[in-house]
Amino acid sequence: MPAQSSARPSTSQPTGARLLQVEADGGSRGNPGVAGYGALVRDPASGALLDIDAQPLGKASNNVAEYSGLIAGLRLARAIDPEAAVHVKMDSKLVVEQMSGRWKIKHADMQKLAAEAKSLLPAGQVTYEWIPRARNKDADLLSNEAMDAGASGTEWVKSRSGLKVTGAPALTAEPAVLEPAVPEPAPAASSQPADVGPSRRAGRLHHVEIWVADLPAARDGLGWLLQQLGYAVSGEWSEGTSYQGAGEYLVLESGPDVAAAGHERRRPGLNHLAFHAGTRAEVDALTSAARERGFTLLFADRHPFAGGRNHYAAYLEAPDGFEVELVADPA
């Protein structure tokens, strides 16, 4: 008989907040092997299924798949109501105990995934409960659909799932930052089903991972700048730090897999990241503060119009060689 869970719903959920229930699962056929996750959001009062998601993960471990399911479920819940109290049910004792803070997270990959999960909603809004596999059949079905799709080299298609959405939540658009205010193009005609995967977020930046040779120096340089721009530290482990924005997040990471060579922005690959940085005065103030911390002003002879006469921006090189662009709002 399965052991009873030591996880109990918190009593500190926001008073009067809507309650959403996330059920998530993940699996790997081979561990590591063909992997996939499944996640859903349910209205616990009516039992209505509000949204579902499942995706193949290629070759991955069972723990990675379980955490991926959790992250997907939290993203679904946040999209439905970012202010809701969220109760997560999973049959992974490891994930429940680690996310509840009772077990330490020692593996670097798990630390990164846990940090991402924690960054999606404030800690006080989310509670966790372990449930037996027999009570997690819907999420298990979705994860197996994802693994079947991965094994056959196809995509998981929402409309073909054995689970059907029975509720009709009013989706709350996630706040967007660091994106130009441009009209969305009309969708192109396609023979592919319209609900393949999370189409509402398709094309949006999810995260950027920057490998660095000296993590403490990167935290003091680029990490400092990210926080000045409004990013918040959402996770720290021995070999990295994640910085959460309003949608995407950035990771600075070092470790044995990082090649023993300095960053060179002029080599093929990523040249720089550009951020909205406020008014011209705010760009100037942040540029001055960055230079005091060891950043170098690039294209000084053309500053602040190195990008064109109508583009007010500062191009800065961090002490470790990484380039960032601070773009002012239109005058």
Coordinates of C-alpha atoms in Angstrom, one line a residue:
M1 CA 0.0 0.0 0.0
P2 CA 1.5 3.4 -1.0
A3 CA 2.9 5.4 1.9
Q4 CA 0.8 8.4 2.9
S5 CA 2.1 11.8 1.7
S6 CA 3.8 14.1 4.2
A7 CA 2.9 17.0 1.9
R8 CA -0.1 19.0 3.0
P9 CA -1.7 22.0 1.3
S10 CA -0.6 25.2 2.9
T11 CA -3.0 27.3 4.8
S12 CA -1.2 30.5 3.7
Q13 CA -2.8 30.7 0.3
P14 CA -4.1 34.2 -0.6
T15 CA -7.5 34.8 0.9
G16 CA -10.2 34.8 -1.7
A17 CA -7.9 33.7 -4.5
R18 CA -9.2 31.4 -7.1
L19 CA -7.9 27.8 -6.7
L20 CA -6.5 25.9 -9.6
Q21 CA -5.3 22.3 -9.4
V22 CA -2.3 21.2 -11.5
E23 CA -1.6 17.5 -12.2
A24 CA 1.6 16.6 -13.8
D25 CA 3.7 13.6 -14.8
G26 CA 6.7 12.6 -16.8
G27 CA 8.3 9.4 -18.0
S28 CA 11.3 8.0 -19.7
R29 CA 11.4 4.7 -21.5
G30 CA 14.9 3.6 -20.7
N31 CA 15.8 6.2 -18.1
P32 CA 17.4 7.9 -19.9
G33 CA 15.5 7.1 -23.0
V34 CA 12.5 8.3 -25.0
A35 CA 10.9 10.8 -22.7
G36 CA 7.9 13.1 -22.5
Y37 CA 5.7 14.9 -20.0
G38 CA 2.0 15.6 -19.5
A39 CA 0.3 18.3 -17.5
L40 CA -3.2 19.6 -16.9
V41 CA -5.1 22.2 -15.0
R42 CA -8.3 21.3 -13.3
D43 CA -11.0 23.4 -11.5
P44 CA -11.0 21.5 -8.2
A45 CA -14.6 22.6 -7.3
S46 CA -16.2 21.3 -10.5
G47 CA -13.6 18.9 -11.8
A48 CA -13.6 20.6 -15.2
L49 CA -10.5 20.2 -17.2
L50 CA -9.3 23.7 -18.1
D51 CA -6.2 23.1 -20.2
I52 CA -3.8 20.3 -21.1
D53 CA -0.3 20.1 -22.5
A54 CA 2.1 17.3 -23.4
Q55 CA 5.4 17.3 -25.3
P56 CA 8.1 14.7 -26.2
L57 CA 11.5 15.6 -24.8
G58 CA 13.8 13.4 -26.9
K59 CA 16.2 11.4 -24.8
A60 CA 16.0 12.4 -21.1
S61 CA 15.8 11.0 -17.6
N62 CA 12.6 10.3 -15.7
N63 CA 13.4 13.1 -13.2
V64 CA 13.9 15.6 -16.0
A65 CA 10.6 14.6 -17.5
E66 CA 8.8 14.9 -14.2
Y67 CA 10.2 18.4 -13.6
S68 CA 9.3 19.3 -17.2
G69 CA 5.7 18.3 -16.5
L70 CA 5.6 20.4 -13.4
I71 CA 6.9 23.4 -15.3
A72 CA 4.4 23.0 -18.0
G73 CA 1.6 22.7 -15.5
L74 CA 2.6 25.8 -13.7
R75 CA 2.8 27.7 -17.0
L76 CA -0.7 26.6 -17.9
A77 CA -2.0 27.7 -14.5
R78 CA -0.3 31.1 -14.8
A79 CA -1.8 31.6 -18.2
I80 CA -5.3 30.9 -16.9
D81 CA -5.0 33.2 -13.8
P82 CA -1.6 34.5 -12.6
E83 CA -3.1 35.4 -9.2
A84 CA -4.7 32.0 -8.5
A85 CA -3.6 29.8 -5.6
V86 CA -2.2 26.6 -7.3
H87 CA -2.2 23.2 -5.7
V88 CA 0.1 20.7 -7.5
K89 CA -0.5 16.9 -7.4
M90 CA 2.2 14.6 -8.6
D91 CA 3.2 11.0 -8.1
S92 CA 6.9 11.9 -8.1
K93 CA 7.9 11.9 -4.4
L94 CA 11.3 13.4 -5.4
V95 CA 9.8 16.4 -7.1
V96 CA 7.2 17.0 -4.4
E97 CA 9.7 16.8 -1.5
Q98 CA 12.3 18.9 -3.3
M99 CA 9.9 21.6 -4.3
S100 CA 8.4 21.6 -0.8
G101 CA 11.9 22.3 0.6
R102 CA 12.1 19.1 2.6
W103 CA 14.7 17.4 0.4
K104 CA 17.9 18.9 -0.9
I105 CA 18.5 19.2 -4.6
K106 CA 22.1 18.0 -5.3
H107 CA 22.1 17.4 -9.1
A108 CA 22.8 20.5 -11.2
D109 CA 20.2 19.7 -13.9
M110 CA 17.5 19.3 -11.2
Q111 CA 18.6 22.6 -9.6
K112 CA 18.1 24.4 -12.8
L113 CA 14.7 22.9 -13.4
A114 CA 13.6 23.5 -9.8
A115 CA 14.7 27.1 -10.1
E116 CA 12.7 27.6 -13.3
A117 CA 9.6 26.1 -11.6
K118 CA 10.0 28.3 -8.6
S119 CA 10.3 31.4 -10.8
L120 CA 6.9 31.0 -12.5
L121 CA 4.7 31.9 -9.5
P122 CA 5.4 33.4 -6.1
A123 CA 6.2 30.7 -3.6
G124 CA 3.2 31.5 -1.4
Q125 CA 0.8 30.7 -4.2
V126 CA 1.9 27.1 -4.8
T127 CA 1.5 24.0 -2.6
Y128 CA 2.5 20.4 -3.4
E129 CA 1.0 17.0 -2.6
W130 CA 2.2 13.6 -3.4
I131 CA -0.4 11.2 -4.8
P132 CA -0.2 7.5 -5.8
R133 CA 0.2 6.8 -9.5
A134 CA -3.3 5.4 -9.6
R135 CA -4.7 8.8 -8.8
N136 CA -2.6 10.5 -11.5
K137 CA -4.0 8.7 -14.5
D138 CA -4.9 11.7 -16.6
A139 CA -1.4 13.3 -16.4
D140 CA 0.1 9.8 -16.9
L141 CA -2.0 9.4 -20.1
L142 CA -0.7 12.7 -21.4
S143 CA 2.9 11.8 -20.7
N144 CA 2.5 8.5 -22.5
E145 CA 1.0 10.3 -25.5
A146 CA 4.1 12.5 -25.5
M147 CA 6.4 9.5 -25.3
D148 CA 4.5 7.8 -28.1
A149 CA 4.9 10.9 -30.3
G150 CA 8.6 11.1 -29.5
A151 CA 9.1 7.4 -30.3
S152 CA 7.4 7.8 -33.7
G153 CA 9.2 11.1 -34.5
T154 CA 5.9 13.1 -34.6
E155 CA 4.4 16.0 -32.6
W156 CA 1.8 15.7 -29.8
V157 CA -1.4 17.1 -31.1
K158 CA -3.8 18.5 -28.5
S159 CA -7.0 17.8 -30.6
R160 CA -6.0 14.2 -30.9
S161 CA -5.4 13.6 -27.2
G162 CA -7.5 11.1 -25.2
L163 CA -8.2 14.0 -22.8
K164 CA -10.5 16.8 -23.8
V165 CA -10.7 20.3 -22.2
T166 CA -14.2 20.6 -20.6
G167 CA -13.9 24.1 -19.1
A168 CA -13.5 27.4 -20.9
P169 CA -11.2 29.6 -18.8
A170 CA -10.7 33.2 -19.9
L171 CA -7.0 33.2 -20.6
T172 CA -5.0 36.0 -19.1
A173 CA -2.3 37.2 -21.4
E174 CA 1.1 36.9 -19.8
P175 CA 2.9 40.3 -19.3
A176 CA 5.3 40.9 -22.1
V177 CA 8.5 42.9 -21.6
L178 CA 11.6 43.5 -23.7
E179 CA 9.5 43.2 -26.9
P180 CA 8.8 45.9 -29.5
A181 CA 5.2 47.1 -29.6
V182 CA 4.4 45.9 -33.1
P183 CA 1.1 44.5 -34.5
E184 CA 1.0 40.8 -34.6
P185 CA 1.0 39.4 -38.1
A186 CA -2.0 37.5 -39.4
P187 CA -1.5 33.8 -39.1
A188 CA -0.3 32.1 -42.2
A189 CA -2.4 29.4 -43.8
S190 CA -1.3 26.0 -42.7
S191 CA -2.5 22.4 -43.0
Q192 CA -1.2 21.7 -39.5
P193 CA -3.8 21.6 -36.7
A194 CA -4.1 25.0 -35.1
D195 CA -3.7 23.6 -31.6
V196 CA -0.5 21.8 -32.0
G197 CA 1.5 22.5 -28.8
P198 CA 1.3 25.8 -26.9
S199 CA 0.5 27.9 -29.9
R200 CA -0.3 31.0 -27.8
R201 CA 3.4 31.2 -26.7
A202 CA 5.0 29.9 -29.9
G203 CA 7.8 32.1 -31.1
R204 CA 8.3 34.0 -27.8
L205 CA 11.6 33.8 -26.2
H206 CA 11.7 31.2 -23.4
H207 CA 15.1 31.6 -22.0
V208 CA 18.8 32.4 -22.8
E209 CA 21.6 30.5 -21.3
I210 CA 25.0 32.1 -21.3
W211 CA 28.1 30.1 -20.4
V212 CA 30.8 32.0 -18.6
A213 CA 34.4 31.2 -17.6
D214 CA 34.2 33.1 -14.2
L215 CA 30.8 32.8 -12.6
P216 CA 31.4 35.2 -9.6
A217 CA 32.7 37.9 -12.1
A218 CA 29.7 37.3 -14.4
R219 CA 27.3 37.7 -11.4
D220 CA 29.0 41.0 -10.5
G221 CA 29.0 42.2 -14.0
L222 CA 26.2 41.0 -16.4
G223 CA 24.2 39.7 -13.5
W224 CA 24.2 43.1 -11.8
L225 CA 23.1 44.7 -15.0
L226 CA 20.2 42.3 -15.4
Q227 CA 19.0 43.2 -12.0
Q228 CA 19.2 46.9 -12.7
L229 CA 17.0 46.2 -15.7
G230 CA 14.3 44.5 -13.6
Y231 CA 15.3 40.9 -13.6
A232 CA 15.2 39.0 -10.2
V233 CA 17.5 36.2 -9.1
S234 CA 15.2 33.2 -9.2
G235 CA 17.7 30.4 -8.6
E236 CA 21.3 29.9 -7.6
W237 CA 23.4 26.8 -7.5
S238 CA 27.1 26.0 -7.4
E239 CA 27.6 26.5 -11.2
G240 CA 24.9 29.0 -12.1
T241 CA 22.4 31.7 -11.4
S242 CA 19.0 32.3 -13.1
Y243 CA 17.4 35.7 -13.5
Q244 CA 13.7 35.9 -14.1
G245 CA 12.0 38.5 -16.2
A246 CA 8.2 38.9 -16.6
G247 CA 8.2 36.1 -19.1
E248 CA 11.6 34.8 -20.2
Y249 CA 14.6 34.1 -18.0
L250 CA 18.3 34.2 -18.4
V251 CA 20.9 31.9 -17.0
L252 CA 24.6 32.5 -16.3
E253 CA 26.4 29.2 -15.9
S254 CA 29.9 27.9 -15.6
G255 CA 31.3 24.4 -14.9
P256 CA 33.5 21.7 -16.4
D257 CA 31.7 21.7 -19.8
V258 CA 32.7 25.3 -20.5
A259 CA 35.6 25.5 -22.9
A260 CA 38.8 27.1 -21.5
A261 CA 38.6 30.2 -23.7
G262 CA 37.3 33.7 -23.3
H263 CA 34.1 35.0 -24.9
E264 CA 34.6 36.6 -28.3
R265 CA 31.5 38.4 -29.5
R266 CA 32.8 38.7 -33.1
R267 CA 33.0 35.0 -33.6
P268 CA 30.0 33.2 -35.3
G269 CA 27.2 32.8 -32.8
L270 CA 25.4 35.2 -30.5
N271 CA 26.8 38.8 -30.8
H272 CA 24.9 40.6 -28.1
L273 CA 21.6 40.9 -26.3
A274 CA 19.6 44.2 -26.5
F275 CA 17.2 45.4 -23.7
H276 CA 14.7 48.1 -23.4
A277 CA 16.2 50.4 -20.7
G278 CA 13.8 53.3 -20.2
T279 CA 14.1 56.9 -21.1
R280 CA 17.3 58.5 -22.5
A281 CA 18.2 59.8 -19.1
E282 CA 17.7 56.4 -17.6
V283 CA 20.0 54.8 -20.3
D284 CA 22.6 57.5 -19.6
A285 CA 22.5 56.9 -15.8
L286 CA 22.7 53.1 -16.2
T287 CA 25.5 53.4 -18.7
S288 CA 27.5 55.6 -16.3
A289 CA 26.9 53.1 -13.4
A290 CA 27.9 50.2 -15.6
R291 CA 31.2 51.9 -16.7
E292 CA 32.0 52.4 -13.0
R293 CA 31.7 48.6 -12.6
G294 CA 34.1 47.9 -15.4
F295 CA 31.9 47.8 -18.5
T296 CA 33.4 49.3 -21.6
L297 CA 31.5 51.7 -23.9
L298 CA 31.7 50.5 -27.4
F299 CA 31.6 52.7 -30.5
A300 CA 32.3 55.7 -28.3
D301 CA 32.9 58.0 -31.2
R302 CA 29.3 57.5 -32.4
H303 CA 27.6 57.1 -28.9
P304 CA 24.6 57.3 -28.3
F305 CA 23.6 57.0 -32.0
A306 CA 25.9 54.2 -33.1
G307 CA 22.7 52.3 -34.2
G308 CA 21.5 55.2 -36.3
R309 CA 20.4 58.8 -35.8
N310 CA 16.9 57.8 -34.6
H311 CA 18.2 55.0 -32.3
Y312 CA 19.4 56.2 -28.9
A313 CA 21.3 53.3 -27.3
A314 CA 24.4 52.4 -25.4
Y315 CA 26.5 49.5 -26.5
L316 CA 28.5 48.0 -23.6
E317 CA 31.0 45.2 -23.2
A318 CA 30.9 43.5 -19.9
P319 CA 34.3 42.7 -18.2
D320 CA 34.1 39.2 -19.5
G321 CA 33.6 40.3 -23.1
F322 CA 29.9 39.8 -23.4
E323 CA 28.1 42.7 -25.2
V324 CA 24.7 44.2 -24.3
E325 CA 22.8 47.0 -25.9
L326 CA 20.6 49.4 -23.7
V327 CA 17.9 50.9 -25.9
A328 CA 16.1 54.1 -25.0
D329 CA 12.3 54.5 -25.5
P330 CA 11.5 56.7 -28.5
A331 CA 11.8 60.3 -27.7

